[in-house]
Tab-separated table of C-alpha atoms in Angstrom:
chain	number	residue	atom	x	y	z
A	1	MET	CA	2.298	6.334	2.760
A	2	ASN	CA	4.829	8.190	4.729
A	3	GLY	CA	5.510	6.386	8.007
A	4	SER	CA	3.589	3.245	6.855
A	5	ALA	CA	6.797	1.288	6.514
A	6	ASN	CA	7.269	1.548	10.263
A	7	GLY	CA	3.871	-0.055	11.101
A	8	SER	CA	5.557	-3.047	12.774
A	9	GLY	CA	7.586	-4.124	15.631
A	10	HIS	CA	7.344	-6.248	18.804
A	11	TRP	CA	3.978	-7.325	19.851
A	12	PRO	CA	2.323	-6.204	21.970
A	13	PRO	CA	3.502	-2.644	21.928
A	14	PRO	CA	3.516	-0.895	25.373
A	15	GLY	CA	0.005	0.056	26.328
A	16	ASP	CA	-1.692	-2.086	23.698
A	17	GLU	CA	-1.585	-5.366	25.567
A	18	GLY	CA	-5.378	-5.342	25.840
A	19	VAL	CA	-6.232	-5.502	22.105
A	20	VAL	CA	-5.231	-9.047	21.435
A	21	ALA	CA	-7.885	-11.661	20.614
A	22	ARG	CA	-7.460	-13.746	23.819
A	23	THR	CA	-9.674	-14.389	26.739
A	24	PRO	CA	-8.573	-13.359	30.233
A	25	GLY	CA	-7.918	-16.952	31.207
A	26	GLY	CA	-5.314	-17.363	28.431
A	27	GLY	CA	-7.423	-19.398	26.016
A	28	SER	CA	-8.174	-18.270	22.493
A	29	ASN	CA	-11.500	-17.013	21.258
A	30	LEU	CA	-10.298	-17.214	17.726
A	31	PRO	CA	-12.377	-19.350	15.290
A	32	PRO	CA	-10.326	-22.487	14.605
A	33	PRO	CA	-9.883	-21.749	10.928
A	34	VAL	CA	-8.396	-18.316	11.852
A	35	ALA	CA	-6.048	-19.767	14.484
A	36	ALA	CA	-4.828	-22.409	11.984
A	37	ALA	CA	-4.131	-19.756	9.377
A	38	LEU	CA	-1.973	-17.620	11.613
A	39	PRO	CA	1.451	-19.420	11.174
A	40	ALA	CA	1.404	-18.247	7.483
A	41	VAL	CA	1.798	-14.614	8.643
A	42	VAL	CA	5.570	-13.788	8.750
A	43	GLY	CA	7.759	-10.929	9.412
A	44	VAL	CA	9.341	-8.942	6.570
A	45	LYS	CA	12.543	-6.872	7.141
A	46	THR	CA	14.323	-5.003	4.352
A	47	THR	CA	17.305	-2.843	3.990
A	48	ILE	CA	17.471	0.005	1.328
A	49	PRO	CA	20.630	1.776	0.173
A	50	GLU	CA	20.732	5.424	1.159
A	51	SER	CA	21.142	6.321	-2.511
A	52	ARG	CA	17.800	4.967	-3.532
A	53	ARG	CA	14.986	7.534	-4.115
A	54	SER	CA	12.672	6.106	-1.550
A	55	ALA	CA	15.201	6.097	1.251
A	56	GLN	CA	14.459	9.648	2.279
A	57	THR	CA	10.729	9.222	2.688
A	58	LEU	CA	10.394	5.544	3.684
A	59	GLY	CA	13.749	4.963	5.373
A	60	THR	CA	16.573	2.601	4.799
A	61	GLU	CA	15.361	-0.062	7.197
A	62	ARG	CA	11.683	-1.234	6.973
A	63	GLU	CA	9.768	-3.715	8.969
A	64	GLY	CA	6.334	-5.216	8.573
A	65	HIS	CA	4.491	-8.405	7.789
A	66	GLY	CA	3.713	-10.696	4.921
A	67	ILE	CA	1.664	-13.818	4.184
A	68	VAL	CA	2.894	-17.113	2.745
A	69	VAL	CA	0.664	-17.859	-0.195
A	70	ASP	CA	2.235	-20.885	-1.803
A	71	GLU	CA	4.242	-23.982	-0.869
A	72	GLU	CA	7.416	-22.675	-2.518
A	73	GLY	CA	7.964	-19.732	-0.166
A	74	LEU	CA	6.041	-16.945	-2.040
A	75	VAL	CA	5.137	-14.179	0.407
A	76	LEU	CA	2.640	-11.417	-0.354
A	77	THR	CA	3.174	-8.112	1.444
A	78	ILE	CA	2.536	-4.391	0.920
A	79	GLY	CA	4.848	-2.964	-1.722
A	80	TYR	CA	6.359	-0.030	0.021
A	81	LEU	CA	8.207	-2.416	2.438
A	82	ILE	CA	10.155	-3.910	-0.507
A	83	MET	CA	10.475	-0.819	-2.723
A	84	GLU	CA	14.091	-0.518	-3.778
A	85	ALA	CA	15.273	-2.999	-1.194
A	86	ASP	CA	18.645	-4.736	-1.674
A	87	THR	CA	18.046	-7.237	1.146
A	88	VAL	CA	14.772	-8.956	2.199
A	89	THR	CA	14.518	-11.164	5.358
A	90	ILE	CA	11.528	-13.324	6.260
A	91	THR	CA	10.994	-14.303	9.874
A	92	ASP	CA	8.516	-17.049	10.999
A	93	ILE	CA	6.714	-17.293	14.282
A	94	ASP	CA	9.544	-19.323	15.812
A	95	GLY	CA	12.116	-16.703	14.972
A	96	ASN	CA	13.713	-18.508	12.099
A	97	GLU	CA	15.037	-16.100	9.481
A	98	THR	CA	15.246	-16.785	5.754
A	99	ALA	CA	16.745	-14.626	2.950
A	100	ALA	CA	14.267	-13.722	0.229
A	101	ARG	CA	14.308	-11.991	-3.192
A	102	ILE	CA	11.911	-9.593	-4.795
A	103	VAL	CA	9.462	-11.296	-7.316
A	104	GLY	CA	7.252	-8.396	-8.229
A	105	TYR	CA	5.642	-5.101	-7.270
A	106	ASP	CA	2.460	-3.578	-8.701
A	107	TYR	CA	2.306	0.112	-8.238
A	108	GLU	CA	-1.400	0.264	-9.267
A	109	SER	CA	-2.605	-2.027	-6.456
A	110	GLY	CA	0.230	-1.659	-4.012
A	111	PHE	CA	0.893	-5.372	-3.643
A	112	GLY	CA	4.535	-6.736	-3.412
A	113	LEU	CA	5.703	-10.269	-3.752
A	114	VAL	CA	8.934	-11.902	-2.494
A	115	ARG	CA	10.114	-15.547	-2.491
A	116	THR	CA	12.341	-17.110	0.136
A	117	GLU	CA	15.589	-18.564	-1.184
A	118	SER	CA	14.458	-21.909	0.087
A	119	PRO	CA	10.939	-23.170	0.697
A	120	VAL	CA	9.561	-22.578	4.246
A	121	PRO	CA	7.642	-25.260	6.017
A	122	LEU	CA	4.511	-23.214	6.412
A	123	LYS	CA	0.950	-23.945	5.290
A	124	PRO	CA	-0.013	-21.323	2.725
A	125	MET	CA	-3.044	-19.054	3.466
A	126	PRO	CA	-5.710	-19.329	0.788
A	127	PHE	CA	-7.193	-16.281	-0.986
A	128	GLY	CA	-10.677	-15.475	0.091
A	129	ASP	CA	-13.395	-13.355	-1.497
A	130	SER	CA	-12.922	-9.749	-0.293
A	131	ASP	CA	-16.210	-8.747	-1.992
A	132	SER	CA	-17.945	-10.835	0.796
A	133	LEU	CA	-17.033	-8.232	3.402
A	134	ILE	CA	-20.021	-6.210	4.333
A	135	LEU	CA	-20.265	-3.057	6.367
A	136	ARG	CA	-19.890	-3.856	10.119
A	137	GLY	CA	-18.926	-7.416	9.207
A	138	GLU	CA	-16.334	-9.007	11.369
A	139	ALA	CA	-12.831	-10.159	10.507
A	140	TYR	CA	-9.411	-10.588	12.025
A	141	VAL	CA	-6.205	-8.696	11.547
A	142	ALA	CA	-2.895	-10.489	12.236
A	143	GLY	CA	0.787	-9.816	12.112
A	144	LEU	CA	3.780	-11.991	13.028
A	145	GLY	CA	3.248	-13.503	16.509
A	146	GLY	CA	0.398	-16.003	16.237
A	147	GLU	CA	-2.727	-15.541	18.383
A	148	LYS	CA	-1.207	-12.906	20.669
A	149	ALA	CA	-0.842	-10.727	17.483
A	150	ALA	CA	-4.347	-11.129	16.229
A	151	LEU	CA	-7.056	-8.506	16.662
A	152	LYS	CA	-10.771	-8.841	16.044
A	153	VAL	CA	-12.022	-5.978	13.867
A	154	LYS	CA	-15.165	-4.651	12.158
A	155	VAL	CA	-15.403	-3.307	8.597
A	156	ALA	CA	-15.933	0.376	8.933
A	157	GLY	CA	-16.352	1.042	5.173
A	158	ARG	CA	-15.749	-0.012	1.583
A	159	ARG	CA	-15.058	3.088	-0.485
A	160	GLU	CA	-12.672	4.729	-2.826
A	161	PHE	CA	-9.317	5.712	-1.471
A	162	ALA	CA	-7.162	8.255	-3.233
A	163	GLY	CA	-3.578	8.398	-1.939
A	164	TYR	CA	-1.556	11.537	-2.437
A	165	TRP	CA	1.261	9.556	-4.191
A	166	GLU	CA	-0.840	9.011	-7.424
A	167	TYR	CA	-2.594	5.903	-6.035
A	168	LEU	CA	-6.290	5.095	-6.278
A	169	LEU	CA	-8.283	2.061	-4.978
A	170	ASP	CA	-11.877	1.718	-6.186
A	171	SER	CA	-13.083	-0.188	-3.057
A	172	ALA	CA	-10.583	-0.079	-0.212
A	173	ILE	CA	-11.379	-1.913	3.013
A	174	PHE	CA	-11.421	0.198	6.220
A	175	THR	CA	-11.384	-1.546	9.570
A	176	VAL	CA	-11.702	-0.504	13.229
A	177	PRO	CA	-10.220	-0.518	15.875
A	178	ALA	CA	-6.825	0.450	14.601
A	179	TYR	CA	-4.179	-2.225	14.479
A	180	PRO	CA	-0.907	-0.656	15.534
A	181	LEU	CA	1.371	-2.923	13.412
A	182	TRP	CA	-0.415	-2.444	10.098
A	183	GLY	CA	2.158	-2.622	7.352
A	184	GLY	CA	1.755	-5.925	5.505
A	185	SER	CA	-0.601	-7.381	8.139
A	186	ALA	CA	-3.210	-9.949	7.002
A	187	LEU	CA	-6.892	-9.333	6.970
A	188	ILE	CA	-8.407	-12.727	7.568
A	189	GLY	CA	-12.016	-13.927	7.244
A	190	GLN	CA	-13.857	-16.249	9.704
A	191	ASP	CA	-12.990	-19.199	7.408
A	192	GLY	CA	-9.115	-18.426	7.627
A	193	ALA	CA	-8.876	-17.108	4.075
A	194	LEU	CA	-6.959	-13.947	3.233
A	195	LEU	CA	-9.144	-10.985	2.465
A	196	GLY	CA	-6.652	-8.049	2.341
A	197	VAL	CA	-3.132	-6.735	3.080
A	198	GLY	CA	-2.499	-3.937	5.433
A	199	SER	CA	-1.524	-0.624	3.971
A	200	LEU	CA	-2.297	2.392	6.212
A	201	LEU	CA	-3.154	3.812	9.531
A	202	VAL	CA	-6.017	6.261	8.883
A	203	GLN	CA	-7.613	8.787	11.235
A	204	GLU	CA	-11.029	8.843	9.554
A	205	ALA	CA	-11.848	5.185	9.103
A	206	LEU	CA	-15.514	5.865	9.313
A	207	GLY	CA	-15.517	8.035	6.233
A	208	PRO	CA	-15.957	11.651	5.161
A	209	GLY	CA	-18.438	13.551	7.303
A	210	SER	CA	-18.146	11.095	10.242
A	211	PRO	CA	-16.407	11.755	13.486
A	212	ALA	CA	-12.668	11.122	13.401
A	213	PHE	CA	-11.983	7.447	14.450
A	214	PRO	CA	-8.655	5.785	13.845
A	215	GLY	CA	-8.525	2.568	11.854
A	216	ASN	CA	-6.622	0.909	9.036
A	217	MET	CA	-6.948	0.665	5.318
A	218	TYR	CA	-6.536	-2.794	3.635
A	219	VAL	CA	-5.946	-3.431	-0.021
A	220	PRO	CA	-8.621	-6.129	-1.020
A	221	ILE	CA	-7.318	-9.454	-2.085
A	222	ASN	CA	-9.670	-9.467	-5.161
A	223	ARG	CA	-7.604	-6.648	-6.541
A	224	LEU	CA	-4.701	-9.077	-6.797
A	225	LYS	CA	-6.380	-12.014	-8.328
A	226	PRO	CA	-6.617	-10.825	-11.996
A	227	ILE	CA	-2.892	-9.935	-11.991
A	228	PHE	CA	-1.426	-12.570	-9.606
A	229	GLU	CA	-0.129	-15.048	-12.132
A	230	GLU	CA	1.456	-12.449	-14.320
A	231	LEU	CA	2.947	-10.587	-11.410
A	232	VAL	CA	4.514	-14.043	-10.217
A	233	SER	CA	5.865	-14.981	-13.595
A	234	THR	CA	7.112	-11.584	-14.934
A	235	GLY	CA	7.416	-9.332	-11.923
A	236	ARG	CA	5.258	-6.650	-13.562
A	237	LEU	CA	2.269	-6.449	-15.777
A	238	SER	CA	2.305	-6.461	-19.607
A	239	THR	CA	-0.289	-3.646	-19.808
A	240	PRO	CA	1.147	-0.265	-20.709
A	241	PRO	CA	2.249	1.574	-17.545
A	242	ARG	CA	0.128	4.504	-16.437
A	243	PRO	CA	1.310	8.059	-16.939
A	244	TRP	CA	3.019	9.379	-13.793
A	245	LEU	CA	3.784	12.951	-12.824
A	246	GLY	CA	5.706	12.614	-9.517
A	247	ILE	CA	3.402	14.935	-7.594
A	248	TYR	CA	2.088	14.466	-4.071
A	249	THR	CA	-1.389	16.018	-4.274
A	250	VAL	CA	-3.402	17.026	-1.196
A	251	GLU	CA	-6.852	18.632	-0.894
A	252	HIS	CA	-6.878	21.873	1.085
A	253	MET	CA	-9.882	24.173	1.469
A	254	GLY	CA	-11.433	22.785	-1.770
A	255	GLN	CA	-8.361	23.054	-3.860
A	256	LEU	CA	-5.713	20.489	-5.141
A	257	VAL	CA	-2.431	21.572	-3.730
A	258	VAL	CA	1.040	20.266	-4.687
A	259	GLY	CA	2.331	18.959	-1.330
A	260	GLY	CA	5.525	17.627	-2.611
A	261	ILE	CA	7.561	16.699	-5.716
A	262	SER	CA	9.493	13.519	-6.550
A	263	ASP	CA	13.087	14.691	-7.144
A	264	GLY	CA	13.990	14.280	-10.746
A	265	GLY	CA	10.443	13.191	-11.723
A	266	PRO	CA	8.328	14.645	-14.539
A	267	ALA	CA	6.758	17.410	-12.460
A	268	ASP	CA	10.123	18.372	-11.049
A	269	ARG	CA	11.661	18.617	-14.475
A	270	ALA	CA	8.799	20.758	-15.657
A	271	GLY	CA	9.449	23.307	-12.839
A	272	LEU	CA	6.487	22.592	-10.525
A	273	GLN	CA	6.875	23.525	-6.955
A	274	ARG	CA	5.394	22.577	-3.567
A	275	GLY	CA	2.492	24.928	-2.782
A	276	ASP	CA	1.323	25.234	-6.452
A	277	ILE	CA	-2.391	24.846	-6.931
A	278	LEU	CA	-3.689	22.489	-9.632
A	279	HIS	CA	-6.915	23.697	-11.342
A	280	ALA	CA	-7.265	21.771	-14.709
A	281	LEU	CA	-5.843	18.910	-16.826
A	282	ASN	CA	-6.024	19.336	-20.585
A	283	GLY	CA	-8.711	21.917	-20.065
A	284	ASP	CA	-10.845	19.814	-17.816
A	285	VAL	CA	-11.549	21.300	-14.332
A	286	LEU	CA	-10.495	18.869	-11.564
A	287	ASP	CA	-12.983	18.134	-8.791
A	288	ASP	CA	-10.841	16.127	-6.310
A	289	VAL	CA	-7.739	13.958	-6.162
A	290	GLY	CA	-9.534	10.852	-7.500
A	291	ASP	CA	-10.893	12.826	-10.385
A	292	PHE	CA	-7.426	14.116	-11.086
A	293	TYR	CA	-5.986	10.618	-11.224
A	294	ARG	CA	-8.710	9.230	-13.473
A	295	LYS	CA	-8.375	12.095	-15.945
A	296	LEU	CA	-4.531	11.763	-15.875
A	297	TRP	CA	-4.507	7.978	-16.499
A	298	ALA	CA	-7.172	8.432	-19.341
A	299	ILE	CA	-4.772	10.410	-21.434
A	300	GLY	CA	-2.721	7.342	-22.690
A	301	PRO	CA	0.291	5.439	-21.530
A	302	ALA	CA	3.355	6.718	-19.742
A	303	GLY	CA	5.189	9.212	-21.944
A	304	SER	CA	2.118	10.994	-22.998
A	305	VAL	CA	2.141	14.827	-22.709
A	306	VAL	CA	-0.338	16.488	-20.420
A	307	ASN	CA	-1.211	20.228	-20.045
A	308	LEU	CA	-1.805	21.475	-16.557
A	309	ARG	CA	-3.461	24.617	-15.499
A	310	MET	CA	-1.723	25.847	-12.289
A	311	GLU	CA	-1.614	28.682	-9.902
A	312	ARG	CA	1.353	30.023	-7.982
A	313	ASP	CA	1.252	33.145	-5.682
A	314	GLY	CA	-2.020	34.216	-7.161
A	315	ASP	CA	-0.755	34.036	-10.867
A	316	ALA	CA	-2.251	31.394	-13.214
A	317	PHE	CA	-0.033	29.628	-15.648
A	318	ASP	CA	-0.035	26.626	-18.018
A	319	VAL	CA	2.686	23.930	-18.164
A	320	SER	CA	3.181	20.995	-20.350
A	321	VAL	CA	4.569	17.933	-18.645
A	322	ARG	CA	5.775	14.699	-20.411
A	323	THR	CA	4.633	11.995	-18.044
A	324	GLY	CA	6.922	9.118	-16.931
A	325	ASP	CA	6.859	5.496	-16.019
A	326	ARG	CA	7.085	5.221	-12.258
A	327	SER	CA	8.573	1.772	-12.354
A	328	THR	CA	11.686	3.121	-14.143
A	329	TYR	CA	12.108	5.835	-11.470
A	330	HIS	CA	13.046	3.404	-8.745
A	331	ARG	CA	15.811	0.774	-8.748
A	332	TYR	CA	15.544	-2.780	-7.463
A	333	GLY	CA	18.039	-5.426	-6.257
A	334	SER	CA	21.406	-4.856	-7.866
A	335	ASP	CA	20.066	-2.698	-10.720
């Protein structure tokens, strides 16, 4: 996630003028439904007070994209762009700016929602069926900027993605070639429907064991559909929050290593340190990062106590950690 909030800017960036989906003569080779959907892609700018916890890792000024998804100015984006923001500005393709407020943020999927203070005269982009994307299938990626900011891509994979920040997607979408302005960009089907929202730049888009090849990871829109109405109406889900440790976990030489600690989070309060090696959770040996998260989330809701078998400087030790609710760790708006 680090750096992802900066996956935006002016299009095209220097040296990338050749990636846009246009013919040499200046005409468009986009399918008409795709071209018609592009005005729904807007810019998202946020400012975050320096005192907020995410400011150090994600910055105090973030830029990316979003997608207008209803006629009342509801904009879907990737959540880290709006995390702890105190101002949100939406920009349309003509450069018009409109203030917006945070509606909701779902940590489990990574989706964020904001609504403009007044409706914007833009046709919403409909939700498509992200399960229809097949390996090597074609789609289009778009950021703010219309046709000149659209890129034709292929699906390089549909597989599990485990993020080091206690994040797991069962069937993330990986696309190639890499889109340089990925944060909150729209993955659009041939029919002009929204299939996913841009989250990351990845170096191994083709998957484990394949040659390194840069691409992007998109959160599939079908992950949003079951929670969409509740997220719009209440800002968060009514299901009990998952237990959260505040550990950034990386895999290194077959071991799970603590790559970082959230200041003031549960792991920090329990005395865990960067460089500690994680071996087991409640007596169960951990295979990989995804296995760690599944076993952690299976222990019960946030607030449950977990026993971790750790190693530091060659010495093994056990530590009990009372998990927390990640949504209470961050602040929003004027909170």
